[in-house]
CSV table of C-alpha atoms and ligand atoms in Angstrom, one decimal:
chain,number,residue,atom,x,y,z
J,1376,MET,CA,-7.9,11.7,-30.5
J,1377,LYS,CA,-7.1,10.1,-27.2
J,1378,VAL,CA,-4.4,7.4,-27.2
J,1379,PRO,CA,-4.1,5.8,-23.8
J,1380,PHE,CA,-0.9,3.9,-23.0
J,1381,LEU,CA,-3.0,0.8,-22.2
J,1382,ASP,CA,-6.7,0.2,-22.2
J,1383,LEU,CA,-7.8,-2.9,-20.2
J,1384,LYS,CA,-11.4,-2.0,-20.6
J,1385,ILE,CA,-11.8,-2.7,-24.3
J,1386,GLN,CA,-10.4,-6.2,-23.9
J,1387,TYR,CA,-12.6,-6.9,-20.8
J,1388,GLU,CA,-15.7,-5.8,-22.7
J,1389,SER,CA,-15.0,-8.3,-25.5
J,1390,ILE,CA,-15.0,-11.3,-23.0
J,1391,LYS,CA,-17.3,-9.9,-20.3
J,1392,GLU,CA,-19.9,-12.7,-20.4
J,1393,GLU,CA,-17.3,-15.5,-20.3
J,1394,ILE,CA,-15.6,-13.8,-17.4
J,1395,ALA,CA,-18.8,-13.4,-15.5
J,1396,GLN,CA,-19.6,-17.1,-16.0
J,1397,ALA,CA,-16.1,-18.1,-14.9
J,1398,LEU,CA,-16.4,-16.0,-11.7
J,1399,GLN,CA,-19.8,-17.5,-11.0
J,1400,GLU,CA,-18.4,-21.0,-11.2
J,1401,VAL,CA,-15.7,-20.2,-8.7
J,1402,LEU,CA,-18.3,-18.7,-6.4
J,1403,ASP,CA,-20.5,-21.8,-6.8
J,1404,LYS,CA,-17.6,-24.1,-5.9
J,1405,THR,CA,-16.3,-21.7,-3.3
J,1406,ALA,CA,-12.8,-22.6,-4.6
J,1407,PHE,CA,-11.1,-19.3,-3.6
J,1408,ALA,CA,-7.5,-20.1,-2.6
J,1409,GLY,CA,-5.7,-22.5,-4.9
J,1410,GLY,CA,-8.0,-25.4,-5.8
J,1411,PRO,CA,-9.4,-26.8,-9.1
J,1412,PHE,CA,-9.5,-23.6,-11.1
J,1413,VAL,CA,-5.9,-22.9,-10.4
J,1414,ALA,CA,-5.0,-26.6,-11.2
J,1415,GLN,CA,-6.9,-26.4,-14.5
J,1416,PHE,CA,-5.1,-23.2,-15.5
J,1417,GLU,CA,-1.8,-24.8,-14.6
J,1418,LYS,CA,-2.5,-27.6,-17.0
J,1419,GLU,CA,-3.4,-25.3,-19.8
J,1420,PHE,CA,-0.5,-22.9,-19.2
J,1421,ALA,CA,2.1,-25.7,-19.0
J,1422,ALA,CA,0.8,-27.0,-22.4
J,1423,PHE,CA,0.9,-23.4,-23.9
J,1424,CYS,CA,4.5,-23.1,-22.7
J,1425,GLN,CA,5.5,-26.5,-24.1
J,1426,CYS,CA,6.5,-27.5,-20.6
J,1427,GLU,CA,5.5,-30.4,-18.4
J,1428,TYR,CA,4.6,-28.5,-15.3
J,1429,ALA,CA,3.3,-25.1,-14.3
J,1430,VAL,CA,2.8,-23.9,-10.7
J,1431,GLY,CA,0.5,-21.0,-10.1
J,1432,VAL,CA,1.5,-18.5,-7.5
J,1433,SER,CA,0.5,-15.1,-6.1
J,1434,SER,CA,2.6,-12.9,-8.4
J,1435,GLY,CA,5.5,-12.8,-10.8
J,1436,THR,CA,7.8,-11.6,-8.0
J,1437,ALA,CA,6.7,-14.7,-5.9
J,1438,ALA,CA,7.4,-16.9,-9.0
J,1439,LEU,CA,10.9,-15.7,-9.3
J,1440,TRP,CA,11.6,-16.0,-5.5
J,1441,LEU,CA,10.1,-19.5,-5.2
J,1442,ALA,CA,11.9,-20.7,-8.4
J,1443,LEU,CA,15.2,-19.5,-6.9
J,1444,LEU,CA,14.4,-21.0,-3.5
J,1445,GLY,CA,13.4,-24.3,-5.2
J,1446,LEU,CA,16.7,-24.3,-7.1
J,1447,GLU,CA,18.5,-23.8,-3.8
J,1448,ILE,CA,19.9,-20.4,-4.3
J,1449,ASP,CA,21.4,-19.7,-0.9
J,1450,PRO,CA,22.8,-16.7,1.1
J,1451,GLY,CA,26.2,-15.8,-0.3
J,1452,ASP,CA,25.5,-17.1,-3.8
J,1453,GLU,CA,25.6,-14.7,-6.8
J,1454,VAL,CA,23.0,-14.6,-9.5
J,1455,ILE,CA,23.6,-12.7,-12.7
J,1456,THR,CA,20.9,-10.7,-14.3
J,1457,ALA,CA,20.4,-7.6,-16.6
J,1458,ALA,CA,20.8,-4.1,-15.1
J,1459,ASN,CA,17.7,-2.8,-17.0
J,1460,THR,CA,14.9,-5.0,-15.7
J,1461,PHE,CA,12.0,-4.4,-13.4
J,1462,ILE,CA,13.3,-4.4,-9.8
J,1463,ALA,CA,11.4,-7.7,-9.0
J,1464,THR,CA,14.1,-9.7,-10.8
J,1465,ALA,CA,16.7,-8.4,-8.4
J,1466,GLU,CA,14.5,-8.4,-5.4
J,1467,ALA,CA,13.9,-12.1,-5.7
J,1468,ILE,CA,17.6,-12.7,-5.7
J,1469,SER,CA,18.1,-10.5,-2.7
J,1470,TYR,CA,15.2,-12.2,-0.8
J,1471,CYS,CA,17.1,-15.5,-1.1
J,1472,GLY,CA,20.0,-13.7,0.7
J,1473,ALA,CA,21.9,-14.0,-2.6
J,1474,ARG,CA,23.7,-11.1,-4.4
J,1475,PRO,CA,22.5,-9.8,-7.8
J,1476,VAL,CA,25.3,-9.3,-10.2
J,1477,PHE,CA,24.3,-7.0,-13.1
J,1478,VAL,CA,25.5,-7.2,-16.7
J,1479,ASP,CA,24.9,-4.6,-19.4
J,1480,VAL,CA,22.6,-5.2,-22.4
J,1481,ASP,CA,22.7,-5.2,-26.2
J,1482,ASP,CA,21.6,-1.8,-27.5
J,1483,GLN,CA,19.5,-3.3,-30.3
J,1484,THR,CA,17.4,-5.7,-28.3
J,1485,PHE,CA,17.7,-4.2,-24.8
J,1486,ASN,CA,18.4,-7.8,-23.5
J,1487,MET,CA,21.3,-9.2,-21.6
J,1488,ASP,CA,24.5,-9.2,-23.7
J,1489,PRO,CA,25.8,-12.8,-23.7
J,1490,ALA,CA,29.3,-11.5,-24.6
J,1491,LEU,CA,29.5,-9.9,-21.1
J,1492,LEU,CA,28.5,-13.0,-19.1
J,1493,GLU,CA,31.9,-14.7,-18.7
J,1494,ALA,CA,33.4,-11.7,-17.1
J,1495,ALA,CA,30.6,-11.6,-14.5
J,1496,ILE,CA,31.0,-15.2,-13.4
J,1497,THR,CA,32.9,-15.9,-10.1
J,1498,LYS,CA,33.3,-18.9,-7.8
J,1499,LYS,CA,30.1,-17.8,-6.1
J,1500,THR,CA,27.9,-17.6,-9.2
J,1501,LYS,CA,25.0,-20.1,-9.0
J,1502,ALA,CA,22.6,-18.9,-11.7
J,1503,ILE,CA,21.7,-16.6,-14.5
J,1504,ILE,CA,18.4,-14.9,-14.9
J,1505,PRO,CA,17.9,-13.6,-18.5
J,1506,VAL,CA,14.9,-11.3,-18.8
J,1507,HIS,CA,12.9,-11.4,-22.0
J,1508,LEU,CA,12.4,-7.7,-21.9
J,1509,TYR,CA,9.5,-5.9,-23.7
J,1510,GLY,CA,8.3,-9.2,-25.1
J,1511,GLN,CA,11.4,-10.3,-26.9
J,1512,ALA,CA,13.5,-13.3,-26.0
J,1513,ALA,CA,17.1,-12.8,-24.8
J,1514,ASP,CA,19.7,-14.6,-27.0
J,1515,MET,CA,19.3,-17.9,-25.2
J,1516,ASP,CA,21.7,-20.2,-27.1
J,1517,PRO,CA,24.9,-18.5,-26.0
J,1518,ILE,CA,23.4,-17.9,-22.5
J,1519,MET,CA,22.6,-21.6,-22.1
J,1520,GLU,CA,26.0,-22.6,-23.5
J,1521,ILE,CA,27.9,-20.4,-21.0
J,1522,ALA,CA,25.6,-21.6,-18.2
J,1523,ARG,CA,26.2,-25.3,-19.0
J,1524,ALA,CA,29.9,-24.8,-19.3
J,1525,HIS,CA,30.0,-23.2,-15.9
J,1526,LYS,CA,27.3,-25.5,-14.3
J,1527,LEU,CA,25.0,-22.6,-13.7
J,1528,LEU,CA,21.3,-22.7,-13.4
J,1529,VAL,CA,19.1,-20.6,-15.8
J,1530,ILE,CA,15.9,-19.1,-14.6
J,1531,GLU,CA,14.1,-17.1,-17.4
J,1532,ASP,CA,12.1,-14.1,-16.3
J,1533,ALA,CA,9.4,-14.3,-19.0
J,1534,SER,CA,7.1,-11.8,-17.1
J,1535,GLN,CA,6.9,-9.6,-20.2
J,1536,ALA,CA,6.9,-12.3,-22.9
J,1537,HIS,CA,3.9,-14.6,-22.7
J,1538,GLY,CA,3.9,-16.5,-26.0
J,1539,ALA,CA,7.2,-15.0,-27.3
J,1540,GLU,CA,9.5,-17.4,-29.1
J,1541,TYR,CA,13.2,-18.0,-29.4
J,1542,LYS,CA,14.0,-20.0,-32.5
J,1543,GLY,CA,10.5,-21.4,-32.4
J,1544,GLN,CA,10.6,-22.4,-28.8
J,1545,ILE,CA,8.3,-20.7,-26.3
J,1546,VAL,CA,10.2,-18.6,-23.7
J,1547,GLY,CA,10.3,-20.0,-20.2
J,1548,SER,CA,10.8,-23.5,-21.5
J,1549,ILE,CA,14.4,-23.2,-22.4
J,1550,GLY,CA,16.2,-22.8,-19.0
J,1551,ASP,CA,15.7,-24.8,-15.8
J,1552,ALA,CA,12.6,-22.8,-14.9
J,1553,GLY,CA,10.6,-19.9,-16.4
J,1554,CYS,CA,8.8,-17.3,-14.4
J,1555,TYR,CA,5.7,-15.4,-15.5
J,1556,SER,CA,3.8,-12.5,-14.1
J,1557,PHE,CA,0.0,-12.1,-14.7
J,1558,TYR,CA,-0.1,-8.6,-13.4
J,1559,PRO,CA,-3.1,-7.0,-15.1
J,1560,GLY,CA,-1.1,-4.9,-17.7
J,1561,LYS,CA,1.0,-7.9,-18.9
J,1562,ASN,CA,0.2,-9.6,-22.3
J,1563,LEU,CA,-1.7,-12.3,-20.3
J,1564,GLY,CA,-3.0,-10.3,-17.3
J,1565,ALA,CA,-5.2,-11.5,-14.4
J,1566,TYR,CA,-7.8,-9.3,-12.8
J,1567,GLY,CA,-5.7,-9.0,-9.7
J,1568,GLU,CA,-2.2,-10.4,-8.8
J,1569,ALA,CA,-0.9,-13.7,-10.1
J,1570,GLY,CA,2.2,-15.5,-11.4
J,1571,ALA,CA,3.5,-18.9,-12.4
J,1572,ILE,CA,6.6,-21.0,-12.7
J,1573,VAL,CA,7.0,-23.4,-15.6
J,1574,THR,CA,9.5,-26.2,-15.8
J,1575,ASN,CA,10.2,-29.7,-17.1
J,1576,ASN,CA,11.8,-30.7,-13.8
J,1577,GLY,CA,9.1,-32.6,-11.9
J,1578,GLU,CA,11.0,-32.6,-8.6
J,1579,LEU,CA,11.4,-28.8,-8.8
J,1580,ALA,CA,7.7,-28.4,-9.6
J,1581,GLU,CA,6.7,-30.4,-6.5
J,1582,LYS,CA,9.1,-28.5,-4.3
J,1583,ILE,CA,7.7,-25.1,-5.5
J,1584,ARG,CA,4.1,-26.5,-5.1
J,1585,SER,CA,5.0,-27.2,-1.5
J,1586,LEU,CA,6.9,-23.9,-0.9
J,1587,ARG,CA,4.0,-21.8,-2.2
J,1588,ASP,CA,1.7,-23.5,0.4
J,1589,HIS,CA,3.6,-23.5,3.8
J,1590,GLY,CA,5.9,-26.3,2.8
J,1591,GLN,CA,3.0,-28.8,2.7
J,1592,LEU,CA,1.7,-31.2,0.1
J,1593,LYS,CA,-0.7,-32.8,2.6
J,1594,LYS,CA,-2.7,-30.4,4.7
J,1595,TYR,CA,-1.0,-29.7,8.1
J,1596,TYR,CA,2.0,-31.9,7.3
J,1597,HIS,CA,4.9,-29.5,6.7
J,1598,SER,CA,8.0,-31.0,5.3
J,1599,ARG,CA,9.8,-27.7,4.9
J,1600,ILE,CA,9.4,-24.1,5.9
J,1601,GLY,CA,7.4,-22.5,3.1
J,1602,TRP,CA,5.3,-19.4,2.6
J,1603,ASN,CA,1.8,-18.5,1.5
J,1604,SER,CA,2.1,-17.7,-2.2
J,1605,ARG,CA,-0.9,-19.5,-3.6
J,1606,MET,CA,-2.8,-18.3,-6.6
J,1607,ASP,CA,-6.3,-17.1,-6.0
J,1608,GLY,CA,-9.1,-19.2,-7.5
J,1609,PHE,CA,-10.7,-16.3,-9.3
J,1610,GLN,CA,-7.5,-15.5,-11.0
J,1611,GLY,CA,-7.1,-19.1,-12.1
J,1612,ALA,CA,-10.5,-19.1,-13.7
J,1613,ILE,CA,-10.0,-15.7,-15.4
J,1614,LEU,CA,-6.6,-16.7,-16.7
J,1615,SER,CA,-8.1,-19.9,-18.3
J,1616,VAL,CA,-10.6,-17.8,-20.1
J,1617,LYS,CA,-8.0,-15.3,-21.3
J,1618,LEU,CA,-5.3,-17.8,-22.3
J,1619,LYS,CA,-7.4,-18.9,-25.2
J,1620,TYR,CA,-7.3,-15.4,-26.6
J,1621,LEU,CA,-3.6,-14.7,-26.0
J,1622,PRO,CA,-2.4,-15.8,-29.4
J,1623,LYS,CA,-4.9,-13.5,-31.1
J,1624,TRP,CA,-4.0,-10.6,-28.8
J,1625,ASN,CA,-0.3,-11.2,-29.4
J,1626,GLU,CA,-1.0,-11.1,-33.1
J,1627,GLY,CA,-2.8,-7.8,-32.6
J,1628,ARG,CA,0.2,-6.4,-30.9
J,1629,ARG,CA,2.6,-7.6,-33.6
J,1630,LYS,CA,0.4,-6.1,-36.3
J,1631,ASN,CA,0.3,-2.8,-34.4
J,1632,ALA,CA,4.1,-2.9,-34.1
J,1633,GLN,CA,4.3,-3.3,-37.9
J,1634,ILE,CA,2.1,-0.3,-38.4
J,1635,TYR,CA,4.3,1.7,-36.0
J,1636,ASN,CA,7.4,0.5,-37.9
J,1637,MET,CA,5.8,1.9,-41.1
J,1638,VAL,CA,4.6,5.2,-39.8
J,1639,LEU,CA,7.7,5.9,-37.9
J,1640,ALA,CA,10.2,4.7,-40.5
J,1641,ASP,CA,11.1,8.1,-41.9
J,1642,ILE,CA,11.5,10.0,-38.7
J,1643,ASP,CA,15.2,11.0,-38.3
J,1644,ARG,CA,16.8,10.6,-34.9
J,1645,LEU,CA,14.3,8.0,-33.8
J,1646,VAL,CA,15.5,4.5,-33.1
J,1647,LEU,CA,12.8,1.8,-33.6
J,1648,PRO,CA,12.7,-1.5,-31.8
J,1649,LEU,CA,14.4,-4.4,-33.6
J,1650,GLU,CA,12.9,-7.8,-33.9
J,1651,ALA,CA,16.0,-10.1,-33.7
J,1652,GLU,CA,16.2,-12.7,-36.3
J,1653,TYR,CA,16.0,-15.5,-33.7
J,1654,ALA,CA,12.9,-14.0,-32.0
J,1655,LYS,CA,9.1,-13.8,-32.3
J,1656,HIS,CA,8.5,-10.6,-30.4
J,1657,VAL,CA,5.2,-10.1,-28.6
J,1658,TYR,CA,5.6,-6.4,-28.0
J,1659,HIS,CA,4.5,-6.1,-24.4
J,1660,ILE,CA,6.3,-2.8,-24.8
J,1661,TYR,CA,7.0,-0.9,-28.1
J,1662,ALA,CA,10.0,1.1,-27.0
J,1663,VAL,CA,11.6,3.8,-29.3
J,1664,ARG,CA,14.7,5.8,-28.5
J,1665,THR,CA,15.3,9.5,-29.0
J,1666,ASN,CA,17.1,12.3,-27.2
J,1667,ASN,CA,15.0,15.0,-25.4
J,1668,ARG,CA,12.8,12.2,-24.2
J,1669,ASP,CA,11.2,13.9,-21.2
J,1670,GLN,CA,10.1,16.9,-23.2
J,1671,ILE,CA,8.6,14.7,-26.0
J,1672,ILE,CA,6.6,12.6,-23.5
J,1673,LYS,CA,5.2,15.9,-22.0
J,1674,SER,CA,4.3,17.3,-25.4
J,1675,LEU,CA,2.7,14.1,-26.5
J,1676,ALA,CA,0.5,14.1,-23.4
J,1677,GLN,CA,-0.7,17.6,-24.4
J,1678,LYS,CA,-1.9,15.9,-27.6
J,1679,ASP,CA,-3.7,13.3,-25.5
J,1680,ILE,CA,-1.1,10.6,-26.3
J,1681,TYR,CA,0.2,8.8,-23.2
J,1682,CYS,CA,3.5,7.1,-23.0
J,1683,GLY,CA,5.6,5.3,-20.4
J,1684,ILE,CA,9.3,4.7,-19.5
J,1685,HIS,CA,10.5,1.2,-18.9
J,1686,TYR,CA,12.6,2.0,-16.9
J,1687,PRO,CA,13.8,5.5,-16.1
J,1688,VAL,CA,16.4,4.4,-13.4
J,1689,PRO,CA,18.5,1.3,-13.9
J,1690,LEU,CA,18.7,-1.1,-10.9
J,1691,HIS,CA,22.3,-0.3,-10.0
J,1692,LEU,CA,21.4,3.4,-9.7
J,1693,GLN,CA,18.3,2.8,-7.5
J,1694,GLU,CA,18.5,3.9,-3.9
J,1695,ALA,CA,17.6,0.3,-2.9
J,1696,TYR,CA,20.8,-1.0,-4.5
J,1697,SER,CA,23.1,1.9,-3.7
J,1698,PHE,CA,24.9,-0.3,-1.2
J,1699,MET,CA,26.5,-2.1,-4.1
J,1700,GLY,CA,28.5,1.0,-4.8
J,1701,LEU,CA,27.9,0.8,-8.6
J,1702,GLY,CA,27.9,4.4,-9.8
J,1703,LYS,CA,27.0,6.1,-13.1
J,1704,GLY,CA,29.0,4.7,-15.9
J,1705,SER,CA,28.9,1.1,-14.7
J,1706,PHE,CA,26.6,-0.1,-17.4
J,1707,PRO,CA,26.7,2.5,-20.3
J,1708,VAL,CA,24.2,0.9,-22.7
J,1709,THR,CA,21.6,0.4,-19.9
J,1710,GLU,CA,22.1,4.0,-18.8
J,1711,LYS,CA,21.9,5.4,-22.3
J,1712,CYS,CA,18.7,3.4,-22.9
J,1713,ALA,CA,17.2,4.6,-19.6
J,1714,ASP,CA,17.8,8.2,-20.7
J,1715,GLU,CA,16.4,7.8,-24.2
J,1716,ILE,CA,13.6,5.2,-24.2
J,1717,ILE,CA,9.9,6.0,-24.7
J,1718,SER,CA,7.3,3.3,-24.5
J,1719,LEU,CA,4.6,4.2,-27.0
J,1720,PRO,CA,0.9,3.2,-26.5
J,1721,MET,CA,0.7,-0.5,-27.2
J,1722,PHE,CA,-2.2,-3.0,-26.8
J,1723,ALA,CA,-4.0,-5.3,-29.2
J,1724,GLU,CA,-7.0,-3.2,-29.7
J,1725,LEU,CA,-5.2,0.0,-30.7
J,1726,SER,CA,-6.6,1.3,-34.0
J,1727,ARG,CA,-4.6,2.1,-37.1
J,1728,GLU,CA,-5.9,5.7,-36.8
J,1729,GLN,CA,-4.5,6.0,-33.3
J,1730,ILE,CA,-1.1,4.6,-34.4
J,1731,GLU,CA,-1.0,7.0,-37.3
J,1732,TYR,CA,-1.9,9.9,-35.0
J,1733,VAL,CA,1.0,9.0,-32.6
J,1734,GLY,CA,3.4,8.8,-35.6
J,1735,GLU,CA,2.3,12.1,-37.0
J,1736,GLU,CA,2.6,13.9,-33.6
J,1737,LEU,CA,5.9,12.2,-32.8
J,1738,GLY,CA,7.3,13.2,-36.2
J,1739,ASN,CA,6.3,16.8,-35.7
J,1740,LEU,CA,7.8,17.0,-32.3
J,1741,ILE,CA,11.2,15.5,-33.4
J,1742,ALA,CA,11.3,17.7,-36.5
J,1743,GLU,CA,10.7,20.9,-34.4
J,1744,LYS,CA,13.9,20.2,-32.4
Y,2383,PLP,C1,6.0,-7.5,-14.0
Y,2383,PLP,C2,7.4,-8.1,-13.9
Y,2383,PLP,C3,7.8,-8.8,-12.7
Y,2383,PLP,C4,7.0,-8.9,-11.5
Y,2383,PLP,O1,5.7,-9.4,-11.6
Y,2383,PLP,P1,4.6,-9.1,-10.5
Y,2383,PLP,O2,3.5,-10.0,-10.9
Y,2383,PLP,O3,4.2,-7.6,-10.7
Y,2383,PLP,O4,5.1,-9.4,-9.2
Y,2383,PLP,C5,9.0,-9.4,-12.7
Y,2383,PLP,N1,9.9,-9.2,-13.8
Y,2383,PLP,C6,9.6,-8.5,-14.8
Y,2383,PLP,C7,10.6,-8.3,-15.9
Y,2383,PLP,C8,8.3,-7.9,-14.9
Y,2383,PLP,O5,8.0,-7.1,-16.0
């Protein structure tokens, strides 16, 4: 039995006609760059995120960068984030000329450990970017409390957590701004590149709207130096179609996670993901931990089961950030996770049989050791 890591085709097949119709409407209106389909999606996505405003942009990376620019993160500032995120979180900080400051994570949730925040704050700290990794919210109450006490901004990187909740509140709506990626493999994925910023701050939304479009709100009248980070019209139309199904697809992922939890429960030396008591996890990634990880991934591939690693090298050990001089041992939990994590196949349409097959083969492999 083949178990791919992710299958975008099954989901596409289930909404094929609606997508074709949505694309045709964009063609008929020739609304290709920004425009009414993006505006419509922004309205729907803001409502979904329980926020007043959403601004559609060209990628999740652009969302993070523009949110930071909009909040006036300047050269010389420091922005605290988790060491175990996708590099885009740190790149956005670096692209503002600011300095990323990493903190280690909690070994149960893989998210920023709020207990380590105070020690990372300096006079130069301007903001914190908690990342809701794998589809689970970071522990936002203590993060917000520390941020407010030190007058720091909070930008949530919700790129892996569309529809995830923290104490009943949709992620991205808790801090000063929330950033989303609609990269095709995300829980809400475009059919190309796209992203969005959500916020309740109207002034910030207007500023980001202008920044994404060459600093203009009126054509050819540029009030500031911006960039071209507009969302493409096709992506807006596709995302509007797909957003309606997101709750159902997230439920599918949650159900699959429960089946995994059951079939994997009795395997020794395998650590399963924990759904924190404050969280509604949407399982963008179902990550388990075990030693001998690389061999297990290879052996599973021989059984036609395909896994991923998110992420094999923490940011402070990446060549790109070697100038920071943070060697091995700087963030022990992050480093241990990077050595032990396996992302098992996870998507809404995965069948019970496929999950049971993964459980059986994984159990055999670990028992052999
Ligand atoms: C995917 C992702 C991004 C970047 O999004 P793109 O749309 O690929 O630019 C940023 N942060 C995290 C945590 C992500 O998973």
